[in-house]
Short mmCIF file of C-alpha atoms in Angstrom, two decimals:
data_model
loop_
_atom_site.label_atom_id
_atom_site.label_comp_id
_atom_site.label_asym_id
_atom_site.label_seq_id
_atom_site.Cartn_x
_atom_site.Cartn_y
_atom_site.Cartn_z
CA MET A 1 0.00 0.00 0.00
CA LYS A 2 2.89 2.34 0.90
CA ALA A 3 4.52 1.69 -2.46
CA LEU A 4 1.25 2.44 -4.25
CA LEU A 5 0.85 5.73 -2.38
CA SER A 6 4.44 6.70 -3.23
CA LEU A 7 3.83 5.97 -6.90
CA ILE A 8 0.62 8.03 -6.89
CA PHE A 9 2.48 10.90 -5.16
CA LEU A 10 5.31 10.84 -7.72
CA LEU A 11 2.89 10.78 -10.62
CA PHE A 12 0.89 13.63 -9.13
CA PHE A 13 4.07 15.61 -8.42
CA HIS A 14 5.30 15.08 -11.98
CA VAL A 15 1.99 16.19 -13.49
CA SER A 16 1.77 19.14 -11.13
CA PHE A 17 5.37 20.16 -11.83
CA SER A 18 4.88 19.92 -15.59
CA GLN A 19 1.67 21.94 -15.45
CA ASP A 20 3.35 24.63 -13.34
CA LEU A 21 6.36 24.87 -15.67
CA ASN A 22 4.08 24.94 -18.71
CA GLU A 23 2.12 27.79 -17.15
CA ILE A 24 5.26 29.83 -16.48
CA LEU A 25 6.44 29.28 -20.06
CA LYS A 26 3.05 30.51 -21.24
CA VAL A 27 3.28 33.63 -19.06
CA ARG A 28 6.77 34.36 -20.44
CA TRP A 29 5.51 34.04 -24.01
CA GLU A 30 2.43 36.21 -23.47
CA LYS A 31 4.65 38.89 -21.93
CA GLY A 32 6.87 38.78 -25.00
CA LYS A 33 3.88 39.06 -27.35
CA LYS A 34 2.51 42.03 -25.43
CA GLU A 35 5.84 43.92 -25.38
CA SER A 36 6.96 42.77 -28.86
CA GLN A 37 10.18 41.52 -27.28
CA LEU A 38 11.24 39.00 -24.68
CA GLU A 39 14.04 39.84 -22.29
CA LEU A 40 15.09 37.49 -19.50
CA ARG A 41 17.80 38.27 -16.96
CA GLY A 42 18.88 41.28 -18.99
CA ARG A 43 19.30 39.26 -22.20
CA ALA A 44 17.16 39.39 -25.30
CA ILE A 45 15.58 36.23 -26.67
CA LEU A 46 16.14 37.19 -30.30
CA ASN A 47 13.95 34.47 -31.74
CA TYR A 48 11.15 34.83 -29.19
CA GLN A 49 8.39 34.95 -31.83
CA SER A 50 9.11 31.61 -33.50
CA ILE A 51 10.11 30.02 -30.17
CA GLY A 52 6.91 31.16 -28.48
CA GLU A 53 4.76 29.93 -31.36
CA PHE A 54 6.51 26.57 -31.16
CA TYR A 55 5.75 26.19 -27.46
CA GLU A 56 2.20 27.41 -27.95
CA SER A 57 1.65 24.69 -30.56
CA ARG A 58 2.60 22.01 -28.03
CA GLY A 59 0.75 23.37 -25.02
CA PHE A 60 3.97 24.91 -23.63
CA SER A 61 5.47 21.50 -22.94
CA PRO A 62 9.27 21.91 -22.47
CA ILE A 63 11.83 20.00 -24.56
CA TRP A 64 15.00 20.67 -22.55
CA ILE A 65 13.61 19.97 -19.07
CA GLU A 66 12.23 16.62 -17.97
CA SER A 67 10.84 15.99 -14.45
CA ASN A 68 12.52 19.11 -13.01
CA ASP A 69 15.89 17.96 -14.39
CA LEU A 70 18.01 18.54 -17.48
CA SER A 71 17.26 16.23 -20.37
CA GLU A 72 19.88 14.43 -22.46
CA LEU A 73 18.99 16.82 -25.27
CA ALA A 74 19.96 19.77 -23.06
CA TYR A 75 23.39 18.26 -22.42
CA GLU A 76 23.80 17.56 -26.11
CA LEU A 77 23.07 21.19 -26.93
CA ARG A 78 25.60 22.43 -24.38
CA TYR A 79 28.20 20.17 -26.00
CA GLU A 80 27.34 21.42 -29.50
CA ILE A 81 27.58 25.04 -28.38
CA GLU A 82 31.03 24.35 -26.94
CA GLN A 83 32.02 22.57 -30.17
CA SER A 84 30.92 25.53 -32.31
CA LYS A 85 34.43 26.93 -31.82
CA PHE A 86 35.53 24.36 -34.42
CA ASP A 87 33.17 26.07 -36.88
CA GLY A 88 35.06 29.29 -36.21
CA LEU A 89 32.13 30.61 -34.19
CA ASN A 90 32.06 32.09 -30.69
CA PRO A 91 30.19 29.91 -28.13
CA GLN A 92 29.38 33.05 -26.15
CA ASP A 93 27.02 34.09 -28.96
CA TYR A 94 24.80 31.22 -27.81
CA HIS A 95 24.45 32.07 -24.10
CA TYR A 96 27.26 29.61 -23.27
CA SER A 97 28.42 31.11 -19.95
CA LEU A 98 24.85 31.65 -18.75
CA ILE A 99 23.87 28.10 -19.68
CA GLN A 100 26.92 26.78 -17.82
CA THR A 101 25.84 28.71 -14.74
CA PHE A 102 22.31 27.27 -14.95
CA PHE A 103 23.61 23.72 -15.39
CA LYS A 104 26.02 24.01 -12.48
CA SER A 105 23.30 25.36 -10.18
CA ILE A 106 20.83 22.62 -11.16
CA GLU A 107 23.43 19.88 -10.74
CA GLU A 108 24.52 21.21 -7.33
CA ASN A 109 20.91 21.44 -6.16
CA LYS A 110 20.33 17.89 -7.30
CA LYS A 111 23.30 16.67 -5.24
CA SER A 112 21.94 18.52 -2.20
CA GLY A 113 18.44 17.13 -2.66
CA PHE A 114 16.87 20.44 -3.62
CA ASP A 115 14.67 21.15 -6.62
CA PRO A 116 15.52 24.09 -8.88
CA SER A 117 13.00 26.91 -9.02
CA LEU A 118 10.41 26.72 -11.75
CA GLY A 119 11.30 30.28 -12.77
CA ASP A 120 14.94 29.26 -13.35
CA LEU A 121 13.88 26.25 -15.39
CA ALA A 122 11.47 28.32 -17.49
CA ASP A 123 14.19 30.88 -18.22
CA LEU A 124 16.67 28.14 -19.07
CA GLU A 125 14.13 26.51 -21.40
CA PHE A 126 13.85 29.74 -23.39
CA PHE A 127 17.61 30.38 -23.38
CA LEU A 128 18.34 26.88 -24.69
CA SER A 129 15.78 27.23 -27.48
CA ASP A 130 17.13 30.65 -28.39
CA ALA A 131 20.70 29.30 -28.34
CA VAL A 132 19.95 26.40 -30.66
CA ILE A 133 18.16 28.66 -33.15
CA ARG A 134 21.00 31.21 -33.08
CA LEU A 135 23.53 28.44 -33.67
CA ALA A 136 21.48 26.86 -36.46
CA LEU A 137 21.01 30.20 -38.23
CA ASP A 138 24.74 31.00 -38.08
CA LEU A 139 25.64 27.57 -39.43
CA ASP A 140 23.02 27.82 -42.16
CA ARG A 141 23.87 31.23 -43.64
CA GLY A 142 26.78 32.68 -41.66
CA LYS A 143 26.99 35.00 -38.69
CA LEU A 144 27.90 38.12 -40.66
CA ASP A 145 26.19 39.96 -43.50
CA PRO A 146 28.87 40.31 -46.24
CA SER A 147 27.04 43.29 -47.77
CA LYS A 148 27.85 45.30 -44.63
CA LEU A 149 31.59 44.67 -44.76
CA ASN A 150 34.10 47.25 -45.97
CA GLN A 151 35.26 44.93 -48.75
CA SER A 152 34.12 43.43 -52.03
CA TRP A 153 31.87 40.37 -51.77
CA ASN A 154 29.32 40.71 -54.53
CA ILE A 155 27.86 37.22 -54.38
CA PRO A 156 24.30 37.33 -53.03
CA LYS A 157 24.14 35.72 -49.62
CA LYS A 158 22.46 32.34 -49.51
CA SER A 159 18.68 32.68 -49.33
CA SER A 160 17.93 30.46 -46.38
CA LYS A 161 14.88 28.22 -46.24
CA PHE A 162 15.51 27.62 -42.54
CA ASP A 163 12.34 27.71 -40.43
CA SER A 164 12.87 28.01 -36.68
CA SER A 165 9.53 26.47 -35.69
CA ILE A 166 9.96 23.47 -38.01
CA PHE A 167 13.53 22.99 -36.75
CA LEU A 168 12.38 22.96 -33.11
CA GLN A 169 9.48 20.64 -33.96
CA LYS A 170 11.82 18.16 -35.65
CA LEU A 171 14.23 18.42 -32.73
CA ALA A 172 11.42 17.66 -30.27
CA GLU A 173 10.38 14.63 -32.34
CA ASP A 174 13.84 13.20 -33.06
CA ARG A 175 15.39 14.02 -29.66
CA SER A 176 18.77 14.27 -31.43
CA LEU A 177 20.50 17.52 -32.35
CA ARG A 178 23.71 16.55 -34.13
CA PRO A 179 22.16 15.29 -37.41
CA LEU A 180 20.07 18.45 -37.72
CA LEU A 181 23.13 20.69 -37.37
CA VAL A 182 25.21 18.64 -39.82
CA GLU A 183 22.47 19.14 -42.43
CA LEU A 184 23.14 22.89 -42.20
CA TYR A 185 26.88 22.64 -42.91
CA PRO A 186 28.15 23.74 -46.33
CA VAL A 187 28.73 20.56 -48.34
CA MET A 188 32.07 21.62 -49.85
CA ASN A 189 35.00 19.49 -48.68
CA ALA A 190 36.85 22.58 -47.51
CA TYR A 191 34.29 23.08 -44.73
CA SER A 192 34.57 19.65 -43.11
CA LYS A 193 38.36 19.74 -43.55
CA GLY A 194 38.46 23.20 -42.01
CA ARG A 195 36.71 21.94 -38.90
CA GLU A 196 39.30 19.15 -38.64
CA VAL A 197 42.14 21.63 -39.07
CA ILE A 198 40.82 23.94 -36.33
CA ARG A 199 40.48 20.94 -33.99
CA ASP A 200 44.06 19.89 -34.76
CA LEU A 201 45.36 23.44 -34.31
CA ALA A 202 43.54 23.74 -30.98
CA THR A 203 45.23 20.54 -29.81
CA ARG A 204 48.61 21.86 -30.94
CA MET A 205 47.94 25.13 -29.13
CA GLU A 206 47.32 23.26 -25.86
CA LYS A 207 50.66 21.46 -26.20
CA ASN A 208 52.51 24.48 -27.56
CA GLU A 209 55.62 25.52 -25.68
CA LEU A 210 57.19 27.62 -28.44
CA ASP A 211 57.76 31.34 -28.23
CA TRP A 212 55.84 32.80 -31.18
CA SER A 213 57.54 36.18 -31.10
CA SER A 214 58.10 37.49 -34.62
CA LEU A 215 61.21 36.17 -36.34
CA ARG A 216 63.15 38.92 -38.09
CA VAL A 217 66.29 39.05 -40.22
CA ASN A 218 68.23 42.01 -41.59
CA LYS A 219 68.41 40.43 -45.04
CA SER A 220 67.09 37.32 -46.77
CA ILE A 221 68.81 34.03 -45.89
CA LYS A 222 70.08 31.92 -48.79
CA VAL A 223 71.23 28.31 -48.78
CA GLY A 224 74.77 27.90 -47.49
CA GLU A 225 74.59 31.00 -45.29
CA SER A 226 74.72 31.04 -41.49
CA ASN A 227 72.26 33.03 -39.37
CA SER A 228 71.30 32.98 -35.69
CA THR A 229 67.59 32.82 -36.67
CA VAL A 230 67.98 29.49 -38.50
CA PRO A 231 67.62 27.32 -35.32
CA LEU A 232 64.31 29.10 -34.53
CA ILE A 233 63.16 28.50 -38.11
CA ARG A 234 64.05 24.80 -37.75
CA GLU A 235 62.11 24.69 -34.49
CA ARG A 236 58.95 26.13 -36.05
CA LEU A 237 59.15 23.86 -39.08
CA ALA A 238 59.48 20.85 -36.75
CA PHE A 239 56.42 22.07 -34.83
CA TRP A 240 54.44 21.86 -38.10
CA ASN A 241 55.86 18.37 -38.81
CA TYR A 242 58.29 19.50 -41.50
CA SER A 243 61.64 17.72 -41.45
CA SER A 244 64.39 20.28 -40.87
CA GLY A 245 67.41 18.12 -40.12
CA GLN A 246 68.63 16.27 -37.07
CA ASP A 247 70.55 19.19 -35.61
CA LEU A 248 67.87 21.72 -34.66
CA GLU A 249 70.51 24.03 -33.17
CA SER A 250 72.52 24.37 -36.39
CA LYS A 251 72.75 27.95 -37.65
CA VAL A 252 73.69 26.87 -41.17
CA TYR A 253 71.05 26.94 -43.90
CA ASP A 254 71.93 23.55 -45.39
CA SER A 255 70.58 21.63 -48.39
CA LEU A 256 68.13 19.53 -46.34
CA LEU A 257 66.57 22.66 -44.82
CA PHE A 258 66.47 24.18 -48.32
CA LYS A 259 64.28 21.29 -49.57
CA THR A 260 61.99 21.72 -46.56
CA ILE A 261 61.67 25.47 -47.12
CA LEU A 262 60.74 24.85 -50.77
CA LYS A 263 57.97 22.47 -49.69
CA TYR A 264 56.77 24.88 -47.00
CA GLN A 265 56.67 27.77 -49.48
CA GLU A 266 54.75 25.68 -52.01
CA ASN A 267 52.16 24.62 -49.42
CA HIS A 268 51.61 28.21 -48.32
CA GLY A 269 51.26 29.78 -51.77
CA LEU A 270 54.60 31.58 -51.58
CA GLU A 271 57.28 32.04 -54.23
CA ALA A 272 59.02 28.63 -54.00
CA ASP A 273 62.56 29.95 -54.44
CA GLY A 274 64.09 28.57 -51.24
CA ILE A 275 65.02 32.05 -50.07
CA ILE A 276 63.97 32.85 -46.50
CA GLY A 277 62.71 36.40 -46.92
CA LYS A 278 59.97 38.56 -45.43
CA ASN A 279 57.05 36.60 -46.93
CA THR A 280 58.35 33.21 -45.77
CA LEU A 281 59.06 34.62 -42.30
CA ALA A 282 55.57 36.16 -42.19
CA ALA A 283 54.11 32.68 -42.80
CA LEU A 284 56.41 31.10 -40.19
CA ASN A 285 55.37 33.77 -37.70
CA GLN A 286 51.75 32.55 -37.81
CA SER A 287 50.99 30.75 -34.56
CA PRO A 288 48.34 28.02 -34.20
CA GLU A 289 46.01 30.71 -32.87
CA ASP A 290 46.63 32.87 -35.96
CA LEU A 291 45.85 29.95 -38.26
CA ILE A 292 42.68 29.09 -36.34
CA GLY A 293 41.58 32.65 -37.07
CA LYS A 294 42.40 32.25 -40.77
CA VAL A 295 40.40 29.02 -41.08
CA SER A 296 37.51 30.53 -39.10
CA VAL A 297 37.27 33.45 -41.52
CA ASN A 298 37.07 31.12 -44.50
CA LEU A 299 34.49 28.80 -42.93
CA GLU A 300 32.34 31.91 -42.55
CA ARG A 301 32.85 32.75 -46.22
CA LEU A 302 31.81 29.22 -47.18
CA ARG A 303 28.62 29.62 -45.15
CA TRP A 304 27.72 32.65 -47.26
CA LEU A 305 27.82 30.64 -50.49
CA ASP A 306 24.69 28.96 -51.78
CA ASP A 307 26.33 25.60 -52.38
CA SER A 308 23.08 24.16 -53.73
CA GLN A 309 24.03 26.00 -56.93
CA LEU A 310 27.44 24.31 -56.86
CA MET A 311 26.02 20.81 -56.62
CA SER A 312 25.75 20.34 -60.41
CA GLU A 313 28.44 22.03 -62.51
CA ALA A 314 30.23 25.27 -61.75
CA ILE A 315 33.41 27.22 -62.50
CA LEU A 316 35.19 28.45 -59.39
CA VAL A 317 38.08 30.93 -59.39
CA ASN A 318 39.85 31.36 -56.06
CA ILE A 319 41.76 34.66 -56.12
CA PRO A 320 44.38 34.01 -53.35
CA ASP A 321 45.00 30.49 -54.69
CA TYR A 322 45.57 31.76 -58.25
CA SER A 323 43.48 28.86 -59.51
CA LEU A 324 40.42 28.01 -61.59
CA VAL A 325 38.57 24.71 -61.25
CA TYR A 326 35.60 23.27 -63.07
CA LEU A 327 33.46 21.36 -60.59
CA ASP A 328 31.02 18.58 -61.40
CA ARG A 329 29.14 17.69 -58.22
CA PHE A 330 32.14 19.00 -56.26
CA ASP A 331 34.57 16.76 -58.16
CA THR A 332 37.35 18.72 -59.86
CA VAL A 333 37.27 17.81 -63.56
CA PHE A 334 39.49 20.68 -64.73
CA PHE A 335 42.22 22.75 -63.09
CA SER A 336 44.27 25.67 -64.33
CA LYS A 337 46.60 28.25 -62.88
CA VAL A 338 45.40 31.82 -63.25
CA ILE A 339 46.75 35.34 -62.92
CA VAL A 340 44.60 37.79 -60.94
CA GLY A 341 44.50 41.51 -60.22
CA LYS A 342 47.27 43.43 -58.52
CA THR A 343 46.62 44.96 -55.10
CA GLU A 344 45.86 48.28 -56.78
CA ASN A 345 43.63 46.56 -59.40
CA GLN A 346 41.86 43.94 -57.32
CA THR A 347 39.83 41.22 -58.99
CA PRO A 348 36.32 41.51 -57.51
CA VAL A 349 34.37 38.73 -55.82
CA PHE A 350 31.12 38.03 -57.69
CA ARG A 351 28.89 35.48 -59.39
CA ALA A 352 27.92 35.43 -63.08
CA THR A 353 27.09 32.95 -65.86
CA MET A 354 29.51 31.73 -68.53
CA SER A 355 27.62 32.60 -71.72
CA TYR A 356 29.88 32.79 -74.77
CA ILE A 357 33.43 32.49 -76.08
CA VAL A 358 35.25 34.90 -78.39
CA PHE A 359 38.09 33.44 -80.43
CA SER A 360 40.69 35.78 -81.99
CA PRO A 361 39.47 38.71 -79.86
CA PHE A 362 40.17 42.39 -80.26
CA TRP A 363 41.38 44.09 -77.08
CA ASN A 364 39.63 47.38 -76.43
CA VAL A 365 42.17 49.02 -74.16
CA PRO A 366 40.52 50.49 -71.02
CA GLU A 367 40.76 54.27 -70.74
CA SER A 368 42.77 54.04 -67.53
CA ILE A 369 45.43 51.92 -69.26
CA VAL A 370 45.41 54.24 -72.28
CA ASN A 371 46.12 57.26 -70.07
CA LYS A 372 48.61 55.63 -67.72
CA GLU A 373 50.48 53.32 -70.09
CA ILE A 374 49.72 53.71 -73.82
CA ILE A 375 50.05 57.50 -74.16
CA PRO A 376 53.41 57.65 -72.31
CA ALA A 377 54.64 54.68 -74.38
CA VAL A 378 53.73 56.42 -77.66
CA ARG A 379 55.51 59.58 -76.51
CA ARG A 380 58.66 57.54 -75.91
CA ASN A 381 58.32 55.56 -79.16
CA PRO A 382 56.07 56.81 -82.00
CA ASN A 383 56.14 53.28 -83.48
CA TYR A 384 54.68 51.74 -80.30
CA LEU A 385 51.17 51.27 -81.78
CA THR A 386 52.42 49.65 -84.98
CA ARG A 387 54.80 47.35 -83.12
CA ASN A 388 51.99 46.19 -80.83
CA ASN A 389 49.42 45.76 -83.61
CA MET A 390 47.23 48.55 -82.22
CA GLU A 391 44.94 51.02 -83.95
CA VAL A 392 43.22 54.29 -83.07
CA LEU A 393 39.45 54.54 -83.51
CA SER A 394 36.85 57.25 -83.08
CA TYR A 395 34.03 56.57 -80.63
CA SER A 396 31.90 55.65 -83.65
CA GLY A 397 34.45 53.00 -84.63
CA LYS A 398 36.11 54.75 -87.58
CA PRO A 399 39.91 54.43 -88.05
CA VAL A 400 41.99 57.47 -87.04
CA ASP A 401 45.50 58.28 -88.27
CA PRO A 402 47.79 58.07 -85.17
CA GLN A 403 49.86 60.96 -86.50
CA SER A 404 46.82 63.23 -86.25
CA VAL A 405 46.48 62.58 -82.49
CA ASN A 406 47.91 65.02 -79.93
CA TRP A 407 49.92 62.53 -77.83
CA LYS A 408 51.17 65.33 -75.55
CA ALA A 409 47.71 65.66 -74.01
CA ARG A 410 46.88 63.91 -70.72
CA SER A 411 44.05 62.04 -72.43
CA ILE A 412 42.79 61.61 -75.97
CA PRO A 413 39.21 61.58 -77.36
CA TYR A 414 39.73 58.25 -79.08
CA LEU A 415 39.69 54.51 -78.48
CA ILE A 416 42.76 52.28 -78.71
CA ARG A 417 42.21 48.75 -79.94
CA GLN A 418 44.65 45.86 -80.34
CA LYS A 419 44.00 43.62 -83.33
CA PRO A 420 43.65 39.82 -83.05
CA GLY A 421 46.84 37.81 -83.16
CA PRO A 422 49.36 35.89 -81.04
CA SER A 423 50.70 39.11 -79.47
CA ASN A 424 47.23 40.35 -78.44
CA SER A 425 47.11 40.96 -74.68
CA LEU A 426 43.99 38.78 -74.46
CA GLY A 427 45.76 35.96 -76.29
CA LEU A 428 43.78 33.87 -78.74
CA VAL A 429 40.50 33.53 -76.82
CA LYS A 430 38.41 35.14 -74.11
CA PHE A 431 35.61 33.62 -72.05
CA MET A 432 32.67 35.88 -71.33
CA PHE A 433 30.39 35.80 -68.30
CA PRO A 434 28.75 39.26 -68.47
CA ASN A 435 28.99 41.25 -65.24
CA SER A 436 28.98 44.82 -63.99
CA PHE A 437 32.76 44.74 -63.37
CA SER A 438 33.76 44.10 -67.02
CA VAL A 439 35.87 41.18 -65.80
CA TYR A 440 36.42 38.13 -67.99
CA ILE A 441 38.77 35.16 -68.34
CA HIS A 442 41.27 35.21 -71.19
CA ASP A 443 44.39 33.75 -72.72
CA THR A 444 47.72 35.63 -72.62
CA PRO A 445 50.86 35.65 -74.74
CA ALA A 446 52.98 35.92 -71.57
CA LYS A 447 52.90 32.21 -70.72
CA HIS A 448 56.11 32.41 -68.67
CA LEU A 449 54.27 34.31 -65.92
CA PHE A 450 52.44 31.13 -64.92
CA GLU A 451 55.75 29.70 -63.75
CA ARG A 452 55.65 32.14 -60.84
CA ASP A 453 54.01 31.11 -57.58
CA VAL A 454 52.73 34.61 -56.79
CA ARG A 455 50.58 35.70 -59.72
CA SER A 456 48.76 38.93 -58.79
CA MET A 457 49.77 41.05 -61.78
CA SER A 458 46.73 41.79 -63.96
CA HIS A 459 44.51 44.89 -64.14
CA GLY A 460 41.64 42.87 -62.64
CA CYS A 461 40.75 40.34 -65.34
CA ILE A 462 41.68 36.68 -65.02
CA ARG A 463 44.37 35.23 -67.27
CA LEU A 464 44.20 31.48 -67.85
CA ALA A 465 47.13 29.07 -68.29
CA ARG A 466 45.11 26.42 -70.20
CA PRO A 467 42.72 28.34 -72.49
CA LEU A 468 42.57 25.75 -75.29
CA ASP A 469 41.63 22.91 -72.92
CA PHE A 470 39.09 25.15 -71.19
CA ALA A 471 37.48 26.06 -74.52
CA LYS A 472 37.21 22.38 -75.46
CA LEU A 473 35.59 21.64 -72.09
CA LEU A 474 33.00 24.40 -72.41
CA LEU A 475 32.15 23.38 -75.98
CA GLN A 476 31.51 19.75 -75.15
CA GLY A 477 28.10 18.86 -76.52
CA GLN A 478 28.42 21.34 -79.41
CA GLU A 479 29.63 18.71 -81.85
CA GLU A 480 30.36 21.09 -84.71
CA TRP A 481 33.15 22.59 -82.60
CA THR A 482 35.85 20.03 -83.26
CA ASP A 483 39.44 20.48 -82.09
CA GLU A 484 40.38 21.44 -85.64
CA LYS A 485 37.65 24.10 -85.84
CA ILE A 486 38.64 25.55 -82.44
CA ASN A 487 42.30 25.81 -83.51
CA GLU A 488 41.25 27.46 -86.76
CA ALA A 489 39.04 29.97 -84.95
CA MET A 490 42.00 31.02 -82.83
CA LYS A 491 43.99 32.12 -85.89
CA GLN A 492 41.58 34.57 -87.53
CA ASP A 493 42.07 38.30 -88.16
CA HIS A 494 38.52 38.92 -86.94
CA GLU A 495 36.53 37.91 -83.88
CA VAL A 496 34.67 34.59 -83.86
CA LYS A 497 31.87 34.56 -81.28
CA VAL A 498 30.37 31.27 -80.07
CA GLU A 499 27.26 31.15 -77.88
CA LEU A 500 27.45 28.35 -75.33
CA ILE A 501 24.49 26.00 -75.22
CA LYS A 502 25.30 25.05 -71.65
CA LYS A 503 25.40 28.09 -69.38
CA THR A 504 27.62 27.41 -66.38
CA PRO A 505 27.69 29.51 -63.19
CA VAL A 506 31.00 31.22 -62.45
CA TYR A 507 32.03 32.04 -58.88
CA VAL A 508 35.01 34.32 -58.34
CA VAL A 509 35.76 33.88 -54.64
CA TYR A 510 38.33 34.92 -52.06
CA LEU A 511 39.41 32.02 -49.83
CA THR A 512 42.73 32.06 -47.96
CA PHE A 513 42.14 28.55 -46.62
CA TRP A 514 41.32 25.97 -49.26
CA THR A 515 41.51 22.27 -50.13
CA ASP A 516 42.65 20.72 -53.38
CA GLY A 517 40.97 17.92 -55.32
CA ASN A 518 42.39 15.37 -52.86
CA CYS A 519 41.05 17.33 -49.86
CA ASN A 520 44.54 18.42 -48.78
CA PRO A 521 44.33 21.69 -46.83
CA TYR A 522 46.28 24.77 -47.90
CA PHE A 523 46.79 28.22 -46.43
CA ARG A 524 47.19 31.16 -48.77
CA PRO A 525 48.49 34.70 -48.13
CA ASP A 526 45.80 37.32 -47.55
CA LEU A 527 46.51 38.98 -50.88
CA TYR A 528 44.13 41.93 -50.49
CA ASP A 529 44.19 42.16 -46.64
CA ARG A 530 40.56 41.12 -46.20
CA ASP A 531 40.73 38.49 -43.45
CA GLN A 532 41.20 40.71 -40.39
CA GLU A 533 37.92 42.61 -40.71
CA ILE A 534 35.93 39.37 -40.81
CA LEU A 535 37.92 37.86 -37.92
CA ASP A 536 37.33 40.96 -35.78
CA ARG A 537 33.58 40.84 -36.41
CA LEU A 538 33.36 37.10 -35.78
CA SER A 539 35.06 37.61 -32.42
CA LYS A 540 32.57 40.23 -31.22
#
């Protein structure tokens, strides 16, 4: 009989407790509706509207609290918030410290045999729901709005289909959070690899005993030379698992260290010349913490991209990597080195559609280049235009005698055009994806420039190392365009325009952390100094 009474008491207590907690949750929600905001303990519940509607739809039954105790789901959420640092996010954005305080208090009360107050549990229920929605939204579309940054990112931010109420409903039904969050991750390999890299760097940081003060030298160190900084360089290379010789204290830059430096430079997008100069030292001066910041910035950039549009076929140019890839369901089916804009003529970040090809193109010289380069060159050498196969045209397109032009003026009321041919600055073909920046991909007669590792030297357009192969790829399916016909089209004295049947999206992006086709991670120099602004805003 005693056992039966105890059971009845427990059941009654559970029902009574649940009804009381439900009622408090309802009061909190009605207060939020009335005031058009919900603030608890001095903190705003940003997603109070969708959260309140979710609870209202289930009679204000909690999902994080069970029988005046924390549910397994609540502990899972706390873990996922803590793990968000590996997504380059800040756990404090998701009430982490406050949630920790709540959990500690509830656990201590439990040990002492006391029940937590219903008010505390109601507040915690709202904070946990708000935290999970904040985290899900940031994973789904990024924490920052790229349009509000002081830099060029002209790709429309992903239009999210995320619905807070549906997410919470599914969470309440499945009682498992991890699969729902994974569904929100960008599907590009660089994202999952980036999370692994941050985790590895965090582990290295915990074990780190190195002094990461900046290494400096008065002049570049070349193989065979001796320098007191060399042992510190060896030490840092060893930290990153690069072999730097058995004698870490040797001050001599020997042949084994030279091979290691070459590999290090190659992996970090530096000029692989084996010379330890300012750029190589700048890379070596990056601590694990610095690299965590670099990866974090690029995971945020990946979250901005609508990768659903990349899941079929797409052309992707990565400016700091000096590379172009053609992706087919994220598999790299084509790769080429590229040359991008100089710091003073930065290649913009944007999205467009590859629409047509022009073989044997004219080059209409931009006015800025005419004024800064062509006019001074003609002053120095009156035969400059003839030597470079250029002509002067009126704005209506009529030929103008160069000798009739006043080349002493700062600018001229004419157009300069370079005729098709092997010496044309656009090479033998250009690839057009119309955009507001007048940027396109093109061939170049200066093939030797692709041998360099640092290739920021254009006026903003993108020069391609493998234009013939790229043209063949884009024209697949247009059977009349045989290899022979393509080669012939490249040798005309007039433009040959070809509309592409298959229109492929082109993404020109800026990623200083990247993975290759084999999912190997690479760090790249911040060519246009854009990382720090994003890192600062992510940290706030």
